Amino acid sequence: MAFIQVKDLRFGYETEDGEGREVLHGVSMTIESGEFVALLGHNGCGKSTMAKLFNGMLMPGKGSILVDGIDTREEDRQLDVRRRVGLVLQNPDNQLVAGIVEEDVAFGPENLGVPPEEIRRRVDDALKAVDMYHYRTHAPHKLSGGQKQRVAIAGVIAMETQCIVLDEPTAMLDPRGRAEVMETIKRLNQEKGITIILITHYMDEAVQAGRVIVMDEGNILMDGSPRQVFADVERLKRHGLDVPQATELCYRLKAAGVELSGSPLSVEECVELFRHLDPERRA
């Protein structure tokens, strides 16, 4: 059984006129344990709503979401859902609540009623997992953006969730901070087997996932590997969506008459493609 099962999910928000506005229109998907999934789409397409639904912060209007077999609509199982799916928000300052890093990471386990000795172990392990153990006695507000986000991720790890949903965690960071957070996410997925659902606007982050789901106006537009999804440049462009820069470059060169095979996803792949290009074609 899939770790997360979404079936015929519909969800809407109340509006001032009382009519309501549906933002998800019968979405269905499954996410397996240990997957690294990137969720893409325009602002307002339903990505952040999906993140809160995965975590049980919001309840389905119609349809269902099962997390490790638990229906998120069961009120007496809400804590069980959040023990399995942790949520990391865009702005880490909204999640940091204590004056010392290790106290902040301990906040979640304390609220779950974890014994003090076990909390100590979890906090140390979580900070080591995100390479922030040496900052355990520092004040969070003195850390860089990337370091703050890694502390926020550590707080979720300390709750020992099986899945982490990250809602644009690098949107407010500089390139170095983005790289730090992405490296942490990949390591948690590859070394600890934690299921990752990454909501992002950055295509260079999306290509690092094992699977890409593209949403458009409350529906799933595309679902496949990064190479499968980004190979269909025309379809993505018709819906006003971006592709990785390397893919975009080769797409434009092909349109200009340069004969290229394949659609690279990274700068490295693009360089390799040009290295093997026939000199006559380059001209």
PDB file of N, CA and C in Angstrom, residues 45 57 79 82 116 134-135 189 200 215 219 229 231 238 248 262:
ATOM      1  N   CYS A  45      -2.350  27.323  -7.820  1.00  0.00           N
ATOM      2  CA  CYS A  45      -2.779  26.086  -8.480  1.00  0.00           C
ATOM      3  C   CYS A  45      -3.169  25.001  -7.479  1.00  0.00           C
ATOM      4  N   MET A  57      -3.490  19.472   8.392  1.00  0.00           N
ATOM      5  CA  MET A  57      -3.865  20.822   8.837  1.00  0.00           C
ATOM      6  C   MET A  57      -5.200  21.232   8.227  1.00  0.00           C
ATOM      7  N   LEU A  79      -3.212  13.500  15.470  1.00  0.00           N
ATOM      8  CA  LEU A  79      -1.846  13.470  15.998  1.00  0.00           C
ATOM      9  C   LEU A  79      -1.034  12.368  15.329  1.00  0.00           C
ATOM     10  N   ARG A  82       0.178  13.652  11.981  1.00  0.00           N
ATOM     11  CA  ARG A  82       1.287  14.613  12.085  1.00  0.00           C
ATOM     12  C   ARG A  82       2.570  13.968  12.593  1.00  0.00           C
ATOM     13  N   PRO A 116      12.028  12.809  28.460  1.00  0.00           N
ATOM     14  CA  PRO A 116      13.191  13.704  28.344  1.00  0.00           C
ATOM     15  C   PRO A 116      14.448  13.027  27.797  1.00  0.00           C
ATOM     16  N   HIS A 134      26.828  21.531  15.874  1.00  0.00           N
ATOM     17  CA  HIS A 134      27.758  22.476  16.493  1.00  0.00           C
ATOM     18  C   HIS A 134      27.093  23.819  16.811  1.00  0.00           C
ATOM     19  N   TYR A 135      25.889  24.027  16.313  1.00  0.00           N
ATOM     20  CA  TYR A 135      25.164  25.276  16.566  1.00  0.00           C
ATOM     21  C   TYR A 135      24.050  25.076  17.599  1.00  0.00           C
ATOM     22  N   ASN A 189      16.638  11.808   2.328  1.00  0.00           N
ATOM     23  CA  ASN A 189      15.919  10.865   1.472  1.00  0.00           C
ATOM     24  C   ASN A 189      16.767   9.642   1.150  1.00  0.00           C
ATOM     25  N   THR A 200       8.207  23.597  -5.033  1.00  0.00           N
ATOM     26  CA  THR A 200       9.237  24.554  -5.424  1.00  0.00           C
ATOM     27  C   THR A 200       8.890  25.252  -6.728  1.00  0.00           C
ATOM     28  N   MET A 215       1.051  20.620 -11.313  1.00  0.00           N
ATOM     29  CA  MET A 215      -0.354  20.969 -11.109  1.00  0.00           C
ATOM     30  C   MET A 215      -0.697  22.225 -11.885  1.00  0.00           C
ATOM     31  N   ASN A 219      -5.707  20.822 -10.871  1.00  0.00           N
ATOM     32  CA  ASN A 219      -5.668  19.471 -11.429  1.00  0.00           C
ATOM     33  C   ASN A 219      -4.217  19.049 -11.651  1.00  0.00           C
ATOM     34  N   VAL A 229       8.952  14.589 -17.828  1.00  0.00           N
ATOM     35  CA  VAL A 229       8.145  15.803 -17.725  1.00  0.00           C
ATOM     36  C   VAL A 229       8.762  16.959 -18.502  1.00  0.00           C
ATOM     37  N   ALA A 231      10.860  16.943 -20.883  1.00  0.00           N
ATOM     38  CA  ALA A 231      11.044  16.704 -22.324  1.00  0.00           C
ATOM     39  C   ALA A 231       9.903  17.322 -23.122  1.00  0.00           C
ATOM     40  N   ARG A 238       2.847  25.999 -22.972  1.00  0.00           N
ATOM     41  CA  ARG A 238       1.448  26.345 -23.243  1.00  0.00           C
ATOM     42  C   ARG A 238       0.713  26.696 -21.957  1.00  0.00           C
ATOM     43  N   GLU A 248      15.894  24.752 -21.570  1.00  0.00           N
ATOM     44  CA  GLU A 248      15.428  25.913 -22.329  1.00  0.00           C
ATOM     45  C   GLU A 248      16.433  26.308 -23.407  1.00  0.00           C
ATOM     46  N   GLY A 262      18.301  14.889 -27.650  1.00  0.00           N
ATOM     47  CA  GLY A 262      18.034  14.862 -26.221  1.00  0.00           C
ATOM     48  C   GLY A 262      17.754  16.235 -25.645  1.00  0.00           C
TER      49      GLY A 262
END
